[in-house]
XYZ file of C-alpha atoms in Angstrom:
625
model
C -138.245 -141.475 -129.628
C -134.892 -143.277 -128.957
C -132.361 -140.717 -128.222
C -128.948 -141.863 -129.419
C -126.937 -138.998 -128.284
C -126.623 -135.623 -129.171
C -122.420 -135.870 -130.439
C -124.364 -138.743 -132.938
C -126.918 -136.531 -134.349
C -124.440 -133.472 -134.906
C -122.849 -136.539 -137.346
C -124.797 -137.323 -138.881
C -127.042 -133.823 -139.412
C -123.406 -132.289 -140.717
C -122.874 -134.741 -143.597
C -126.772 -134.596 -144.866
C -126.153 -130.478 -144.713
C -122.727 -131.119 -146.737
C -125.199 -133.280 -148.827
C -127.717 -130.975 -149.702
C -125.535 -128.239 -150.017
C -123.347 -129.638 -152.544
C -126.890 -130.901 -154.299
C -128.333 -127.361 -154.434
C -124.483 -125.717 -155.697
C -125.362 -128.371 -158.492
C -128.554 -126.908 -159.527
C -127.911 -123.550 -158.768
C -125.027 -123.810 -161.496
C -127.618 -125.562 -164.087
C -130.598 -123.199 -163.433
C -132.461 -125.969 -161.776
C -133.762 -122.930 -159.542
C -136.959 -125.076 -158.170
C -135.165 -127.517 -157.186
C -132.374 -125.614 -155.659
C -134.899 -123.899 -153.323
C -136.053 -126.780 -152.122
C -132.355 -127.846 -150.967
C -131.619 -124.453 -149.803
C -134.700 -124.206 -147.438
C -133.983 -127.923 -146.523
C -130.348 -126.545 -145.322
C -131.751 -123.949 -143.621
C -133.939 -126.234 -141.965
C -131.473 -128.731 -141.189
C -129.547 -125.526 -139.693
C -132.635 -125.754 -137.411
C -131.877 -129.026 -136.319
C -128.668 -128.448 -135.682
C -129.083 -125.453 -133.292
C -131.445 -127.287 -131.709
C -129.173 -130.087 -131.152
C -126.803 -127.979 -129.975
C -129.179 -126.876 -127.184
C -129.547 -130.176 -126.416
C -132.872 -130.700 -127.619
C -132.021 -134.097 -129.804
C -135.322 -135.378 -129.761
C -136.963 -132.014 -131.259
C -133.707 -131.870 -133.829
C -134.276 -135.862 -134.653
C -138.058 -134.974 -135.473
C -136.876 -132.009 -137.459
C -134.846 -133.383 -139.392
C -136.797 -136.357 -140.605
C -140.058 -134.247 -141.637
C -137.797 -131.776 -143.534
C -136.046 -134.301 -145.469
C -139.166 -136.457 -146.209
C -140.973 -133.096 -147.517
C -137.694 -132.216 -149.589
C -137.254 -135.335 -151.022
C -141.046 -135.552 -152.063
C -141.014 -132.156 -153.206
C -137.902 -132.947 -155.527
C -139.677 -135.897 -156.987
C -142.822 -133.556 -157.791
C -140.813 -131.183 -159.231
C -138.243 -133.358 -161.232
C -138.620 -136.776 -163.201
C -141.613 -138.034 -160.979
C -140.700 -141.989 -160.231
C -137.444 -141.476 -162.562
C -136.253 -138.977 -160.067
C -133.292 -139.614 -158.118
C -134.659 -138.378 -154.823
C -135.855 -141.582 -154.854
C -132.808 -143.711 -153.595
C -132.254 -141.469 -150.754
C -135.480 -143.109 -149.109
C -133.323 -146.239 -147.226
C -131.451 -143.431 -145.795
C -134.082 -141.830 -144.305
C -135.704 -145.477 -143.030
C -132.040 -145.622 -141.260
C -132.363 -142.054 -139.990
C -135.889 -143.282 -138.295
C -134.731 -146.700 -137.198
C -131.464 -144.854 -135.574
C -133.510 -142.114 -134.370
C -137.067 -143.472 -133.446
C -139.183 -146.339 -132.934
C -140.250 -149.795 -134.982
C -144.156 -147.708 -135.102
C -141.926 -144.691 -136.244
C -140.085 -146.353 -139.240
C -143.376 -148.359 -139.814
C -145.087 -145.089 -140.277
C -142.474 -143.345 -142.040
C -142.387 -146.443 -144.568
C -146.369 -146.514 -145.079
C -146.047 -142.725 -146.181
C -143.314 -143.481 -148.639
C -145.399 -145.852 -150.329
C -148.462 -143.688 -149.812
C -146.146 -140.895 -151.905
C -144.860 -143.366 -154.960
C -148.679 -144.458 -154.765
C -149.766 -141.041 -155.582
C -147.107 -140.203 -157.704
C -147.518 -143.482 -159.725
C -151.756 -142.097 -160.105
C -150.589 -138.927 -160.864
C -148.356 -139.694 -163.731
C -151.365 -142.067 -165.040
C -153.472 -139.387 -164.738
C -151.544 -137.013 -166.665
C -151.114 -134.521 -163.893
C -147.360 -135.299 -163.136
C -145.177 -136.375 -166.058
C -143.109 -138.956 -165.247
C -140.255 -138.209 -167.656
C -136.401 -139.142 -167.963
C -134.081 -136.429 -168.618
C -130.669 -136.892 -170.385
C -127.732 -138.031 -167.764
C -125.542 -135.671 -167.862
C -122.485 -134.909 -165.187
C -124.384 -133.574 -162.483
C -126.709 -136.553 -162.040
C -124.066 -139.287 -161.453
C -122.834 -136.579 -158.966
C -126.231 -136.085 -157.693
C -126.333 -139.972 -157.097
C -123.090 -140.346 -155.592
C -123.676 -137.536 -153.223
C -126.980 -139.835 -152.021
C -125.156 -143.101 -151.801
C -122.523 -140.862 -149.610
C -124.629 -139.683 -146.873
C -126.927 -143.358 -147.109
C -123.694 -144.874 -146.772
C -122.931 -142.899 -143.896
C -126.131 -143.209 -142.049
C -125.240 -147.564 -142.662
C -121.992 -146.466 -140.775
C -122.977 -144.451 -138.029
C -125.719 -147.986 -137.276
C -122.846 -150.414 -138.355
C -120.848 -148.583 -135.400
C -123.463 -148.184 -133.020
C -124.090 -151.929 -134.030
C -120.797 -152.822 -132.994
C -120.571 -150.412 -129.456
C -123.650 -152.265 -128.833
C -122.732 -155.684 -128.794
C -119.533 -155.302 -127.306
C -121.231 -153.155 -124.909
C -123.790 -155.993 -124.162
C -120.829 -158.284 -124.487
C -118.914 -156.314 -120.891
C -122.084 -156.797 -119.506
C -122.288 -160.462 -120.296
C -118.737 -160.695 -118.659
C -119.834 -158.712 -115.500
C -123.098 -160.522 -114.865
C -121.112 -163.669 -115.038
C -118.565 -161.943 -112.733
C -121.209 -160.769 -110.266
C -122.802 -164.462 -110.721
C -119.177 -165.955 -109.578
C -119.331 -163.037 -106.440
C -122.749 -164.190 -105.374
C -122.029 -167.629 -105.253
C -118.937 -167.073 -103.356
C -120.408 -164.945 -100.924
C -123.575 -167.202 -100.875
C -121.392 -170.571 -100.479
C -117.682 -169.828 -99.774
C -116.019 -168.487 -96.507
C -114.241 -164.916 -97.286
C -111.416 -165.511 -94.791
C -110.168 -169.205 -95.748
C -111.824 -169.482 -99.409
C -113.420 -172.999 -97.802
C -116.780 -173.778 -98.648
C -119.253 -172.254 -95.670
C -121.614 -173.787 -93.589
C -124.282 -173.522 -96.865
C -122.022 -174.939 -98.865
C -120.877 -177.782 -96.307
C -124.605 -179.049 -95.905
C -125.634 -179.332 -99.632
C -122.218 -181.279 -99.799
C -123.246 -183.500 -97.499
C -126.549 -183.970 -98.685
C -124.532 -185.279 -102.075
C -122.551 -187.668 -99.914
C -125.082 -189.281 -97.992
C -127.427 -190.086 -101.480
C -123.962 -191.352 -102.645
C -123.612 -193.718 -99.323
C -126.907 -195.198 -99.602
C -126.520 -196.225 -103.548
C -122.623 -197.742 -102.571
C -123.741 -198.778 -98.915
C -120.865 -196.343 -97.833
C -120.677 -194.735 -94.594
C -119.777 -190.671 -94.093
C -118.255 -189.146 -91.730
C -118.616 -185.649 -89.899
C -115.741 -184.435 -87.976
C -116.330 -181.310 -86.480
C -113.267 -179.412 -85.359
C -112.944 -176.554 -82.738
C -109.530 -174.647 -82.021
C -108.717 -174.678 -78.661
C -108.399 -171.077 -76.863
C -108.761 -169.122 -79.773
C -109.961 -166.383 -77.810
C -106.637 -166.082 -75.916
C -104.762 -166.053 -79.305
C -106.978 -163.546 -80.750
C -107.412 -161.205 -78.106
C -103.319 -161.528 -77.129
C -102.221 -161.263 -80.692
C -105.289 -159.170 -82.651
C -107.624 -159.984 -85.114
C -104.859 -160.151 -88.256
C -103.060 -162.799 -86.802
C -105.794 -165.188 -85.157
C -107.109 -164.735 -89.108
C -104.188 -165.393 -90.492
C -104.076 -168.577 -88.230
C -107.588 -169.330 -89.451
C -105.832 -169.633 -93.018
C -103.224 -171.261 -92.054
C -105.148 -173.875 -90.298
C -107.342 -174.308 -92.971
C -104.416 -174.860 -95.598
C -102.862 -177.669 -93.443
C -106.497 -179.319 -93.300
C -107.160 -179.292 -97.053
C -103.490 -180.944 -97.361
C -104.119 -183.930 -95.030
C -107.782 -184.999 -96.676
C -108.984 -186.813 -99.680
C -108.919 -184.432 -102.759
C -112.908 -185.348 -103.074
C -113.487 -184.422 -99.275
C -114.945 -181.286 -97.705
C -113.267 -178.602 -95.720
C -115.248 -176.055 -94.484
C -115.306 -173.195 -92.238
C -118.997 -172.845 -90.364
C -118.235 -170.534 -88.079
C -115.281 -168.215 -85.578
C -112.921 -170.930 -85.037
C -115.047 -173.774 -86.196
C -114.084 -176.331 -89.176
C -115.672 -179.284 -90.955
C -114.458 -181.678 -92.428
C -116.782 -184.300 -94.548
C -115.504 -187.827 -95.753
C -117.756 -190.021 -98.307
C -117.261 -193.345 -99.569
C -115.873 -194.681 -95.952
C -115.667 -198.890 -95.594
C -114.653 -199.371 -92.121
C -114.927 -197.082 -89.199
C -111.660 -197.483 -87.876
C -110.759 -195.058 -91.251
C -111.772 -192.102 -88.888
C -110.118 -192.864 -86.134
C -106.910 -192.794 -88.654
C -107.740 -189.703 -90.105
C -108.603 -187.849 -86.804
C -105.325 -189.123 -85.506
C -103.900 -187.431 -88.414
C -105.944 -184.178 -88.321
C -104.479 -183.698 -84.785
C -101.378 -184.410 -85.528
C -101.446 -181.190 -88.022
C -101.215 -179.022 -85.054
C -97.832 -180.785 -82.961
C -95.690 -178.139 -85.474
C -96.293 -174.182 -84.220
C -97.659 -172.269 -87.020
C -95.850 -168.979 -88.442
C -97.476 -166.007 -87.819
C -95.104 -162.981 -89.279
C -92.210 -165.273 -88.008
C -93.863 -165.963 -84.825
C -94.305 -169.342 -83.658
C -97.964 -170.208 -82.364
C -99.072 -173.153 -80.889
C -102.722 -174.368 -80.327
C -104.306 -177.648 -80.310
C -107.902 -178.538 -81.611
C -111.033 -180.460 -80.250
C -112.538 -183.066 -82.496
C -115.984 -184.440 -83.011
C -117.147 -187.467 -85.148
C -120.701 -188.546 -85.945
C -120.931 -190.933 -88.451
C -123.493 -192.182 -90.622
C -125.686 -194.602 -90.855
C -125.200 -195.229 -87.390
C -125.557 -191.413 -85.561
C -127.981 -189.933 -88.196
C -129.916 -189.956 -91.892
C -129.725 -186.397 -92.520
C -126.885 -183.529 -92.774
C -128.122 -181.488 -89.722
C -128.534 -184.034 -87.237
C -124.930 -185.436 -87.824
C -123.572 -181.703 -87.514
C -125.634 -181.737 -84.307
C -124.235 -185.270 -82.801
C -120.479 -184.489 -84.244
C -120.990 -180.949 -81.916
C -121.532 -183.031 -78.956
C -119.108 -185.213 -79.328
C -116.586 -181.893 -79.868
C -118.063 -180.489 -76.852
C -116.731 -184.241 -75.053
C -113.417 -183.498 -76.342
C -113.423 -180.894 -74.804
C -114.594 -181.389 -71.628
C -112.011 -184.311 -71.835
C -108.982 -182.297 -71.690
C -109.227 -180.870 -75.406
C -106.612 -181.699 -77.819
C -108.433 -185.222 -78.494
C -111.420 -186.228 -80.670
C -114.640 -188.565 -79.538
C -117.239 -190.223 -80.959
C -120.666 -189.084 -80.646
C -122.854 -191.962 -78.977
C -126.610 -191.717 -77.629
C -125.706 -190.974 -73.768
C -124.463 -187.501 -75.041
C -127.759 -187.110 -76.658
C -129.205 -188.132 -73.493
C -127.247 -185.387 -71.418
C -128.163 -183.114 -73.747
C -131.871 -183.855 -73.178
C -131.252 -183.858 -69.160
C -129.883 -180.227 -69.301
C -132.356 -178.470 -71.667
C -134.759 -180.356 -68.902
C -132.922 -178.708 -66.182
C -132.900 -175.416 -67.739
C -136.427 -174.989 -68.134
C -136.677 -176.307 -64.652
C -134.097 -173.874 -63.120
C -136.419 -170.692 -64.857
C -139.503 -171.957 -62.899
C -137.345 -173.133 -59.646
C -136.758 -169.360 -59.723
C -140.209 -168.147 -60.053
C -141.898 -170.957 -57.754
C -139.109 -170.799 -54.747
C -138.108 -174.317 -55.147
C -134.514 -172.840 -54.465
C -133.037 -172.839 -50.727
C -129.755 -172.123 -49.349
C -128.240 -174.241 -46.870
C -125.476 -173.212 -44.368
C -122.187 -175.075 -43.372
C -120.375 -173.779 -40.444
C -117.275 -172.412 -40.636
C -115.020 -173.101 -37.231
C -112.467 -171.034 -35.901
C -109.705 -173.719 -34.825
C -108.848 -171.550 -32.006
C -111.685 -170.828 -30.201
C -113.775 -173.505 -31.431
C -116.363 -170.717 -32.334
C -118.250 -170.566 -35.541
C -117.753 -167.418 -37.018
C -119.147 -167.934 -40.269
C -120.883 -169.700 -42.734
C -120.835 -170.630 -46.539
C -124.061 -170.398 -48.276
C -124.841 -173.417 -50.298
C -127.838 -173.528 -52.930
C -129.921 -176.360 -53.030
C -132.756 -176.908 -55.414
C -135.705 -178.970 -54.390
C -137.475 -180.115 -57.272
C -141.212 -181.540 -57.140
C -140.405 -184.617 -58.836
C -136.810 -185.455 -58.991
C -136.494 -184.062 -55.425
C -133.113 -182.621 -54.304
C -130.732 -181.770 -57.217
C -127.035 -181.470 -56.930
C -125.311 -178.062 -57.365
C -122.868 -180.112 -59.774
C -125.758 -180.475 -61.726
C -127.390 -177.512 -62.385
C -125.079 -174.533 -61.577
C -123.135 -175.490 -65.120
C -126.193 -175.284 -66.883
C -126.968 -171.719 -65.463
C -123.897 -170.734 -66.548
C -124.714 -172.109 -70.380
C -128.044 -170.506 -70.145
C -127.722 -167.354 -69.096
C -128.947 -167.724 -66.029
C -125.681 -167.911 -63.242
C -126.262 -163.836 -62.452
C -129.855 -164.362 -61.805
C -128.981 -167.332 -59.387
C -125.745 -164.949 -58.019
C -128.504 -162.085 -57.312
C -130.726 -164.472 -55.689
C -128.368 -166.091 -53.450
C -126.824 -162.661 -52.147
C -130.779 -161.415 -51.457
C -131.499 -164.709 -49.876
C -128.411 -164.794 -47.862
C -128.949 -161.079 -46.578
C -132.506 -162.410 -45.738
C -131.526 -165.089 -44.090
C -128.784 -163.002 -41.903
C -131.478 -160.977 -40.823
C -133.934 -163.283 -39.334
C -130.920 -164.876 -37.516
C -130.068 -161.343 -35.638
C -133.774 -160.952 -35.236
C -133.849 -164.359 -33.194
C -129.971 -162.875 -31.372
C -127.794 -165.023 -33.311
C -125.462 -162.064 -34.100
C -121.672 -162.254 -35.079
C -121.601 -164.480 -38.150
C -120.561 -163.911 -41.596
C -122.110 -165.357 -44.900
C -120.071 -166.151 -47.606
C -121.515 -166.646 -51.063
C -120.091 -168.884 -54.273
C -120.099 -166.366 -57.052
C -119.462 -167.702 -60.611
C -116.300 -166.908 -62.612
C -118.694 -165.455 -65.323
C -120.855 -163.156 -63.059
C -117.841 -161.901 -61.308
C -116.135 -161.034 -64.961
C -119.159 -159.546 -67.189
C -121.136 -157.781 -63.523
C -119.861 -154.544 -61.643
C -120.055 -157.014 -58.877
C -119.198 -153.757 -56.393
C -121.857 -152.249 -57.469
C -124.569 -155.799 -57.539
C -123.050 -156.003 -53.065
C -123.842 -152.526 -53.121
C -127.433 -152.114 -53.999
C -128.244 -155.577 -52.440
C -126.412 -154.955 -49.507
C -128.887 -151.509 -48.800
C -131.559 -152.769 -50.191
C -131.416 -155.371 -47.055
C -129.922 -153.145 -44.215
C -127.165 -155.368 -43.771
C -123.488 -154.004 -42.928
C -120.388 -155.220 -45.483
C -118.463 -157.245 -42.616
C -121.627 -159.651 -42.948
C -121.065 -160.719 -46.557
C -118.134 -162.342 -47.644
C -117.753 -163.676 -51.572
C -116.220 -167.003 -52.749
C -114.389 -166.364 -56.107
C -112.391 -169.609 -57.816
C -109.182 -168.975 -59.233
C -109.802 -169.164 -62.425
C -111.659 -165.674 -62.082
C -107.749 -164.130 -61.291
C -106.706 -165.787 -64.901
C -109.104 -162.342 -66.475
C -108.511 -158.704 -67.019
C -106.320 -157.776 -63.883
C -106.665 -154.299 -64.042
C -110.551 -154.078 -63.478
C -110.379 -157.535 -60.910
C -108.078 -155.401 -59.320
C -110.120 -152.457 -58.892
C -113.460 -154.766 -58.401
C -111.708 -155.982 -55.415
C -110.375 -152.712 -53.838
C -114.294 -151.437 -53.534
C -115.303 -154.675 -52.077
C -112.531 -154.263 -49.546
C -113.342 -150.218 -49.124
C -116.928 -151.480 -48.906
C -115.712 -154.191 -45.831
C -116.771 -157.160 -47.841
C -114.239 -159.715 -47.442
C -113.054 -162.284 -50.523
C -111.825 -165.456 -50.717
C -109.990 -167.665 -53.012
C -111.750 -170.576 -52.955
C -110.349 -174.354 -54.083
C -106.797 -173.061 -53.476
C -103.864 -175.009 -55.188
C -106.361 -177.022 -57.741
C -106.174 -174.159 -60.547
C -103.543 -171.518 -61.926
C -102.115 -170.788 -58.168
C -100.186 -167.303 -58.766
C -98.777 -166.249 -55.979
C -98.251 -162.505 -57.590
C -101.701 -162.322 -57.988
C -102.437 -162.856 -54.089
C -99.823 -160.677 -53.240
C -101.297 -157.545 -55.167
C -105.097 -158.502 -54.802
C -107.363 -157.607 -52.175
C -108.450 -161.089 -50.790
C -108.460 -161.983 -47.155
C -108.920 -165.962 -47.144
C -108.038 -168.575 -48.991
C -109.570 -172.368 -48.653
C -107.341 -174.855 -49.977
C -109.550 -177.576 -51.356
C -110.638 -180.946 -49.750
C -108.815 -183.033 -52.236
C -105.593 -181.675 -49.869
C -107.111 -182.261 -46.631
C -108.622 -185.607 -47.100
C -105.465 -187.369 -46.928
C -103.980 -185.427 -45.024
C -103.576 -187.451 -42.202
C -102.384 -190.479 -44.150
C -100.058 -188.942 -47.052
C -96.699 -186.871 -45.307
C -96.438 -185.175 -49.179
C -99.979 -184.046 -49.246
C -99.445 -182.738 -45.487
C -95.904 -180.925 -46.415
C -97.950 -179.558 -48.777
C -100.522 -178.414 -46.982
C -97.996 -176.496 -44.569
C -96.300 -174.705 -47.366
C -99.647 -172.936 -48.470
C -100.918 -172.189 -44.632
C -96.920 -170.554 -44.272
C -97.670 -168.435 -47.200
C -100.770 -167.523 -46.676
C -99.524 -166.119 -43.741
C -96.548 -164.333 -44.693
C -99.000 -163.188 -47.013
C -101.320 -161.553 -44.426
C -103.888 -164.160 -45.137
C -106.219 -166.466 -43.147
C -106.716 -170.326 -43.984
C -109.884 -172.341 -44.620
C -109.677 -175.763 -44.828
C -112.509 -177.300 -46.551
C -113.759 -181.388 -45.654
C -112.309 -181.773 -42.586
C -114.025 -185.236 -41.482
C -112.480 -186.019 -38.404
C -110.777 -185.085 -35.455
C -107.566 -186.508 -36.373
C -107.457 -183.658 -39.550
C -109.045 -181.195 -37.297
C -106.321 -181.424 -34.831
C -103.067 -181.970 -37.522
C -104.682 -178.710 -39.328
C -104.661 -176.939 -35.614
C -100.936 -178.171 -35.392
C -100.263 -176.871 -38.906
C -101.578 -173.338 -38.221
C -104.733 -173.186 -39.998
C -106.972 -170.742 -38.897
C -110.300 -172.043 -39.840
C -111.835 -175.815 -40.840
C -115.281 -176.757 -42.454
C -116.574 -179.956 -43.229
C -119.081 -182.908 -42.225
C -116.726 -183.548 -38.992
C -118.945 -180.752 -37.265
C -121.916 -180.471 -39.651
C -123.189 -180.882 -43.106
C -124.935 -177.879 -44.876
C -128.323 -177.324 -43.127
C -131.389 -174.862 -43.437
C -131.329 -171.532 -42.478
C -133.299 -171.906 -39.481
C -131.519 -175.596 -38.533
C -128.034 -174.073 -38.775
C -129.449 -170.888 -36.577
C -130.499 -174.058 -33.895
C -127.571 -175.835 -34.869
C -125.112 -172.385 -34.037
C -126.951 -172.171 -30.452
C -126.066 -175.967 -29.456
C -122.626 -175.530 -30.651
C -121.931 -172.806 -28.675
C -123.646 -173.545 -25.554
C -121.885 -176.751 -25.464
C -118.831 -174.721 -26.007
C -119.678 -172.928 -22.486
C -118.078 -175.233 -20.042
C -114.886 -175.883 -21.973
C -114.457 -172.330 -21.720
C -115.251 -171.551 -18.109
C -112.988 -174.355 -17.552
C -110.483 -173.168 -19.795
C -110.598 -169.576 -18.354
């Protein structure tokens, strides 16, 4: 049984009790005394149902209810005019009662027994055993019947109102499903941030487009869009205002396109922007000019002025690709060439890019089983003390000798560790190998020289690189004063506070640090001043011409002087000649490298190579002495 609600059954159970009580006042005051009875124990009965309603038992009331009043009603008929009784009407109440109260089999059943009872009462009266018999109308029975059509009427009420609740009840929930319909799709298909369509979105678009270009014989363009060093802005200014820059970029996009192209958000800092129905290429080199040119004006952020610059990609189609993903895939190379261009420019994508891209998923497999099958080396350059002529140290240089393409460049594959993953497993490697390698020297009594060893920007920054010497350094047996590390300076550009306190344990530990490529980066002189370096090697692209341009040479000077106000010794990388070597000795530098005494060589060749240096070195000094 359907339960309706107990506050709807204590309704409608008090007017059929007001009902039958008036009904059985009626016959009490006419002598009908049978039938009086049988509305009196119906009201007590109904009392019944009401308690038990009250107890909050509405099912066992419900049921109560509708047996008493079918057996009362029958019962009245029995007793009274038979079929001319007018018990009879109150029937369609009590098929509402059941359909409000119970089940389709319920009224069903409650409707086959009605008929059952005007059956039998219908054989009776044929029979002779019940008299079917009209009695005068009087008062009391248009009374009687008005007191039925009263609590009939309000059983049609109490369904017309629960009718109504109903359907605007399932008329909210219409509204909310088609709310929660809108939700999904905009969580399914729009980005929350901007309100732009998402990277779902963005590709079904597309799909639309490029069935549209081959009916017109249109071409469609995909310009992919990065924001250049949105991690500074975001980590300098927090997460509200690099979002609110996200919307404010995204506005000034929507306003520059087509109002039938797509602008989308895929991902962090990364828009799209689709164009359909495109005659002539040179359209998107118009509208990329004009998507960069969104970003010469600063954007407002809470009255702040913020300036940034973006990195555009274009792959265009028929010519770069049939299909939505593998344009999104060319455009990102061609981004990624913006980029590495200088940013704040836009290229299109052409098959060489696809071609690198091939070359350094090639290399990265590669490097993972160059690693595993010792097809990586180091080779040493010497490092010469101008002075003395001595070398004192070397820098370690990794080579990688592959089976088939034989040597590879550093230049090559050392960026594509660093995109991989892979530039602390090569950093590890090196530092064993080096330790190794420093070993087997002072086995053979080559004693007195220092290693130094490239480490990457990225393992320097995410490594407790104290900690990597550390372990490495005891693992080996080797003392602190025998390792020295290359850093770039690019690596002084990160969190100061822990490079600080990296370097002040390398220093406690003895290793020594240098600052290599001087004066081709973010020189900051502050930085050197509070850091604990000891060296710094300005770069060959000073020392080439150094001879030749009296700028370059000035220049030159002015970092060996401050290096050494600083407390700071100078390398000076590619030194060719003797000429340099000599101008460098004039100039104060403490310490040249390049091919004018030797290139890189293998461990054991620069061992050989150390021993002929310095015995040649004998005589100048007994002379000298």
């Amino acid at each position: 049984m359907r339960v309706l609600g107990q506050a709807r059954l204590r309704q409608v159970l008090t007017a059929i009790l007001a009902a039958f009580m008036l009904l059985a006042a009626m016959n009490l005051a006419k002598g009908a005394w049978l039938a009086a009875g049988l509305e009196l124990t119906t009201v007590a009965l109904l009392v019944a149902a009401y308690r038990l309603n009250e107890r909050h038992r509405a099912m066992a009331s419900a049921w109560l209810t509708l047996g008493s009043l079918l057996l009362m009603l029958l019962g009245l008929m029995v007793a009274g005019q038979g079929l001319y009784d007018e018990a009879f009407i109150a029937f369609p109440g009590l098929l509402l009662f059941a359909s409000m109260f119970g089940s389709h089999r319920l009224s069903a059943a409650l409707l086959a027994v009605m008929l059952a009872a005007l059956a039998g009462l219908y054989g009776a009266h044929q029979l002779g055993f019940l008299p079917s018999v009209p009695h005068a109308i009087d008062a009391s029975r248009p009374l009687a019947l008005a007191t039925i059509l009263v609590a009939t009427g309000i059983f049609v009420m109490v369904v017309k109102a629960d009718q109504r609740h109903l359907l605007a009840q399932l008329d909210i929930e219409k509204h909310e499903l088609m709310r929660s319909h809108a939700r999904i799709e905009e969580l399914a298909y729009r980005d929350m941030l901007t309100g732009l369509p998402n990277r779902t979105l963005a590709l079904h678009r597309l799909d639309g487009l490029l069935a549209q270009a081959q009916r017109d014989q249109t071409l469609v363009g995909v310009m992919l869009l990065d924001l250049d060093h949105f991690k500074t802005i975001n980590d300098g200014l927090g997460h509200a205002r690099a979002d609110a820059l996200l919307r404010a970029v995204a506005t000034r996009l929507r306003a520059c396109v087509r109002p039938g192209d797509t602008v989308a958000r895929l991902a962090g800092d990364e828009f799209a922007v689709l164009l359909g129905g495109v005659r002539d290429e040179q359209a998107f080199t118009t509208i990329a000019n004009k998507l960069l040119a969104q970003f010469d004006q600063p954007f407002a952020l809470d009255d702040m002025p913020v300036h940034t610059s973006c990195s555009l990609g274009i792959a265009i189609h028929p010519r770069d690709g049939g299909d939505g993903t593998t344009l999104l895939k060319h455009a990102d190379l061609a981004m990624s060439q913006s980029k590495s261009a200088g940013r704040n420019t836009f290229r299109f994508f052409d098959e060489q890019m696809n071609a690198s891209l091939a070359e350094q998923l090639q290399l990265s497999a590669g490097l993972r089983n160059a690693l595993e099958c010792g097809q990586l080396q180091l080779h040493y350059q010497p490092k010469i003390d101008l002075a003395s002529g001595r070398i004192t140290s070397a820098e370690a240089l990794m080579r990688w000798h592959h089976p088939e393409q034989s040597w590879i460049s550093p230049e090559r594959f050392i960026p594509v560790a660093e995109r991989a993953g892979m530039i602390e497993q090569l950093g590890n490697w090196a530092l064993h190998q080096a330790c190794t390698d420093l070993l087997r020297w002072q086995a053979q009594g080559l004693h007195g020289i220092r290693v130094a060893v490239n480490v990457s920007p990225l393992q320097f920054l995410r490594t407790d690189m104290a900690h990597t010497v550390t372990q490495v350094l005891r693992q080996h047996g080797v003392t602190a004063t025998s390792i020295e590390l290359e850093i770039t300076e690019s690596v002084l550009l990160g969190d100061t506070a822990r490079l600080s306190q990296t370097l002040d344990r390398l220093h406690d530990l003895g290793v020594q640090v240098a600052i290599d490529d001087f004066g081709t980066g973010y020189s900051n002189l502050a930085y050197l001043q509070r850091l604990a370096v000891q060296h710094l090697k300005i770069d060959r692209s000073f020392t080439r011409d150094i001879a030749h341009e009296p700028q370059t040479c000035e220049l030159v000077r002015a970092i060996i002087e401050m290096a050494r106000c600083l407390g700071l010794r100078t390398v000076a990388e590619g030194v060719e000649d003797a000429p340099t070597q000599q101008l460098l000795q004039t100039l104060g530098c403490d310490v040249g490298q390049g091919f004018h005494w030797s290139a890189a060589l293998p461990a054991q060749s620069f061992a050989d190579f150390v021993r002929r240096h310095h015995s040649a070195l004998q005589p100048a000094l007994a002379t000298a002495g």
